[in-house]
Amino acid sequence: MSDESPVRALVVEDEFLLLALLEDLLPDLGVEVTARARSLEGALAAAKSPANFDVALVDVNLGGERSYEAVDELLAAGIPTLFITGYGSGSLPPRFAALPVLGKPFGRDDLARALAMLCGQRMATR
């Protein structure tokens, strides 16, 4: 990734309004949404073909199913991953303790801070 090109992201979110919010906020933060999934099945398919994105933002609960299997695939592929959850970071399995977490509800500044943790200072200056 060069500093001039936007970071490409996979966004996994089952709630339409939150997906729309993320798609609205991310470009202002230097992130281009290049892949989307609204279910665990879609997230798994995307995780197995990570060539279209550099990072992933993944909701924990996808229609009553946990996204952990997809996150395991993303991490195995070397994709930096951010959890999005209303449950808090304490509800995640210990194997995900080092991953950044964006708590719901969130605003633009919260998202910017989480992306900075995920991608480094490059995101914080946009």
mmCIF file of C-alpha atoms in Angstrom:
data_model
loop_
_atom_site.group_PDB
_atom_site.id
_atom_site.type_symbol
_atom_site.label_atom_id
_atom_site.label_comp_id
_atom_site.label_asym_id
_atom_site.label_seq_id
_atom_site.Cartn_x
_atom_site.Cartn_y
_atom_site.Cartn_z
ATOM 1 C CA MET A 1 0.000 0.000 0.000
ATOM 2 C CA SER A 2 1.391 3.389 -0.904
ATOM 3 C CA ASP A 3 0.485 6.513 1.029
ATOM 4 C CA GLU A 4 -1.321 7.983 -2.016
ATOM 5 C CA SER A 5 -3.693 5.113 -2.631
ATOM 6 C CA PRO A 6 -6.674 4.527 -0.377
ATOM 7 C CA VAL A 7 -6.739 1.552 1.917
ATOM 8 C CA ARG A 8 -9.124 -1.042 0.453
ATOM 9 C CA ALA A 9 -11.551 -2.606 2.916
ATOM 10 C CA LEU A 10 -13.884 -5.525 3.317
ATOM 11 C CA VAL A 11 -16.857 -4.488 5.447
ATOM 12 C CA VAL A 12 -18.854 -7.294 7.052
ATOM 13 C CA GLU A 13 -22.056 -5.971 8.609
ATOM 14 C CA ASP A 14 -25.550 -7.466 8.556
ATOM 15 C CA GLU A 15 -27.412 -4.316 9.605
ATOM 16 C CA PHE A 16 -28.167 -2.240 6.520
ATOM 17 C CA LEU A 17 -28.036 1.135 8.286
ATOM 18 C CA LEU A 18 -24.643 0.431 9.863
ATOM 19 C CA LEU A 19 -23.290 -0.811 6.553
ATOM 20 C CA ALA A 20 -24.527 2.393 4.902
ATOM 21 C CA LEU A 21 -22.974 4.491 7.689
ATOM 22 C CA LEU A 22 -19.615 2.762 7.263
ATOM 23 C CA GLU A 23 -19.769 3.168 3.485
ATOM 24 C CA ASP A 24 -20.436 6.879 4.043
ATOM 25 C CA LEU A 25 -17.723 7.485 6.671
ATOM 26 C CA LEU A 26 -14.862 5.342 5.384
ATOM 27 C CA PRO A 27 -14.021 7.268 2.183
ATOM 28 C CA ASP A 28 -13.552 10.451 4.245
ATOM 29 C CA LEU A 29 -10.989 8.525 6.290
ATOM 30 C CA GLY A 30 -9.029 7.332 3.257
ATOM 31 C CA VAL A 31 -10.656 3.907 3.037
ATOM 32 C CA GLU A 32 -12.318 2.571 -0.097
ATOM 33 C CA VAL A 33 -14.931 -0.130 0.491
ATOM 34 C CA THR A 34 -14.074 -2.700 -2.186
ATOM 35 C CA ALA A 35 -15.855 -5.735 -0.742
ATOM 36 C CA ARG A 36 -18.975 -6.260 1.373
ATOM 37 C CA ALA A 37 -20.648 -9.148 3.116
ATOM 38 C CA ARG A 38 -23.852 -9.251 5.147
ATOM 39 C CA SER A 39 -23.695 -12.854 6.382
ATOM 40 C CA LEU A 40 -21.232 -15.369 7.763
ATOM 41 C CA GLU A 41 -21.378 -17.237 4.453
ATOM 42 C CA GLY A 42 -20.523 -14.063 2.535
ATOM 43 C CA ALA A 43 -17.752 -13.201 4.979
ATOM 44 C CA LEU A 44 -16.207 -16.655 4.606
ATOM 45 C CA ALA A 45 -16.322 -16.407 0.809
ATOM 46 C CA ALA A 46 -14.656 -12.981 0.922
ATOM 47 C CA ALA A 47 -12.040 -14.160 3.427
ATOM 48 C CA LYS A 48 -11.011 -16.960 1.085
ATOM 49 C CA SER A 49 -10.366 -14.450 -1.724
ATOM 50 C CA PRO A 50 -8.657 -11.505 -0.002
ATOM 51 C CA ALA A 51 -7.054 -10.003 -3.130
ATOM 52 C CA ASN A 52 -9.618 -7.163 -3.294
ATOM 53 C CA PHE A 53 -8.947 -5.626 0.128
ATOM 54 C CA ASP A 54 -6.164 -4.685 2.524
ATOM 55 C CA VAL A 55 -8.099 -4.628 5.819
ATOM 56 C CA ALA A 56 -11.371 -5.983 7.167
ATOM 57 C CA LEU A 57 -13.999 -4.470 9.455
ATOM 58 C CA VAL A 58 -16.144 -7.300 10.796
ATOM 59 C CA ASP A 59 -19.280 -7.279 12.915
ATOM 60 C CA VAL A 60 -19.178 -10.006 15.555
ATOM 61 C CA ASN A 61 -22.850 -10.998 15.276
ATOM 62 C CA LEU A 62 -24.085 -11.713 11.759
ATOM 63 C CA GLY A 63 -27.746 -12.647 11.859
ATOM 64 C CA GLY A 64 -27.277 -14.608 15.079
ATOM 65 C CA GLU A 65 -24.047 -16.295 13.944
ATOM 66 C CA ARG A 66 -20.617 -15.309 15.256
ATOM 67 C CA SER A 67 -18.105 -14.168 12.634
ATOM 68 C CA TYR A 68 -15.147 -15.880 14.325
ATOM 69 C CA GLU A 69 -14.578 -18.469 11.590
ATOM 70 C CA ALA A 70 -14.345 -15.726 8.951
ATOM 71 C CA VAL A 71 -11.980 -13.685 11.148
ATOM 72 C CA ASP A 72 -9.764 -16.758 11.591
ATOM 73 C CA GLU A 73 -9.596 -17.028 7.764
ATOM 74 C CA LEU A 74 -8.805 -13.321 7.396
ATOM 75 C CA LEU A 75 -6.026 -13.480 9.975
ATOM 76 C CA ALA A 76 -4.580 -16.612 8.365
ATOM 77 C CA ALA A 77 -4.439 -14.642 5.095
ATOM 78 C CA GLY A 78 -2.598 -11.812 6.861
ATOM 79 C CA ILE A 79 -5.475 -9.314 6.660
ATOM 80 C CA PRO A 80 -5.529 -6.776 9.537
ATOM 81 C CA THR A 81 -8.986 -7.054 11.079
ATOM 82 C CA LEU A 82 -11.122 -4.783 13.228
ATOM 83 C CA PHE A 83 -14.065 -6.160 15.184
ATOM 84 C CA ILE A 84 -17.264 -4.137 15.353
ATOM 85 C CA THR A 85 -19.495 -5.113 18.265
ATOM 86 C CA GLY A 86 -22.067 -3.933 20.719
ATOM 87 C CA TYR A 87 -21.014 -6.627 23.185
ATOM 88 C CA GLY A 88 -17.659 -5.174 24.233
ATOM 89 C CA SER A 89 -14.182 -6.608 23.765
ATOM 90 C CA GLY A 90 -14.528 -8.784 26.880
ATOM 91 C CA SER A 91 -16.995 -11.017 25.085
ATOM 92 C CA LEU A 92 -14.471 -12.080 22.424
ATOM 93 C CA PRO A 93 -12.550 -15.360 22.584
ATOM 94 C CA PRO A 94 -9.012 -14.962 24.001
ATOM 95 C CA ARG A 95 -7.432 -15.701 20.614
ATOM 96 C CA PHE A 96 -8.743 -12.320 19.409
ATOM 97 C CA ALA A 97 -7.499 -10.304 22.414
ATOM 98 C CA ALA A 98 -4.930 -8.386 20.336
ATOM 99 C CA LEU A 99 -7.416 -7.233 17.685
ATOM 100 C CA PRO A 100 -8.795 -3.702 17.806
ATOM 101 C CA VAL A 101 -12.489 -3.383 18.659
ATOM 102 C CA LEU A 102 -14.915 -0.666 17.602
ATOM 103 C CA GLY A 103 -17.850 -0.540 19.992
ATOM 104 C CA LYS A 104 -21.389 0.166 18.852
ATOM 105 C CA PRO A 105 -22.693 2.794 18.769
ATOM 106 C CA PHE A 106 -19.786 4.693 17.240
ATOM 107 C CA GLY A 107 -19.102 7.998 15.544
ATOM 108 C CA ARG A 108 -16.621 9.211 12.955
ATOM 109 C CA ASP A 109 -13.905 9.945 15.524
ATOM 110 C CA ASP A 110 -14.299 6.489 17.093
ATOM 111 C CA LEU A 111 -13.971 4.918 13.656
ATOM 112 C CA ALA A 112 -10.898 7.037 12.862
ATOM 113 C CA ARG A 113 -9.195 5.955 16.110
ATOM 114 C CA ALA A 114 -9.985 2.282 15.465
ATOM 115 C CA LEU A 115 -8.631 2.535 11.918
ATOM 116 C CA ALA A 116 -5.483 4.215 13.231
ATOM 117 C CA MET A 117 -4.939 1.231 15.533
ATOM 118 C CA LEU A 118 -5.574 -1.124 12.624
ATOM 119 C CA CYS A 119 -3.551 0.637 9.929
ATOM 120 C CA GLY A 120 -1.165 2.910 11.771
ATOM 121 C CA GLN A 121 -0.837 6.651 11.915
ATOM 122 C CA ARG A 122 -1.495 7.060 8.196
ATOM 123 C CA MET A 123 -5.233 6.806 8.854
ATOM 124 C CA ALA A 124 -5.232 9.277 11.764
ATOM 125 C CA THR A 125 -3.968 12.139 9.621
ATOM 126 C CA ARG A 126 -6.729 12.027 6.991
#
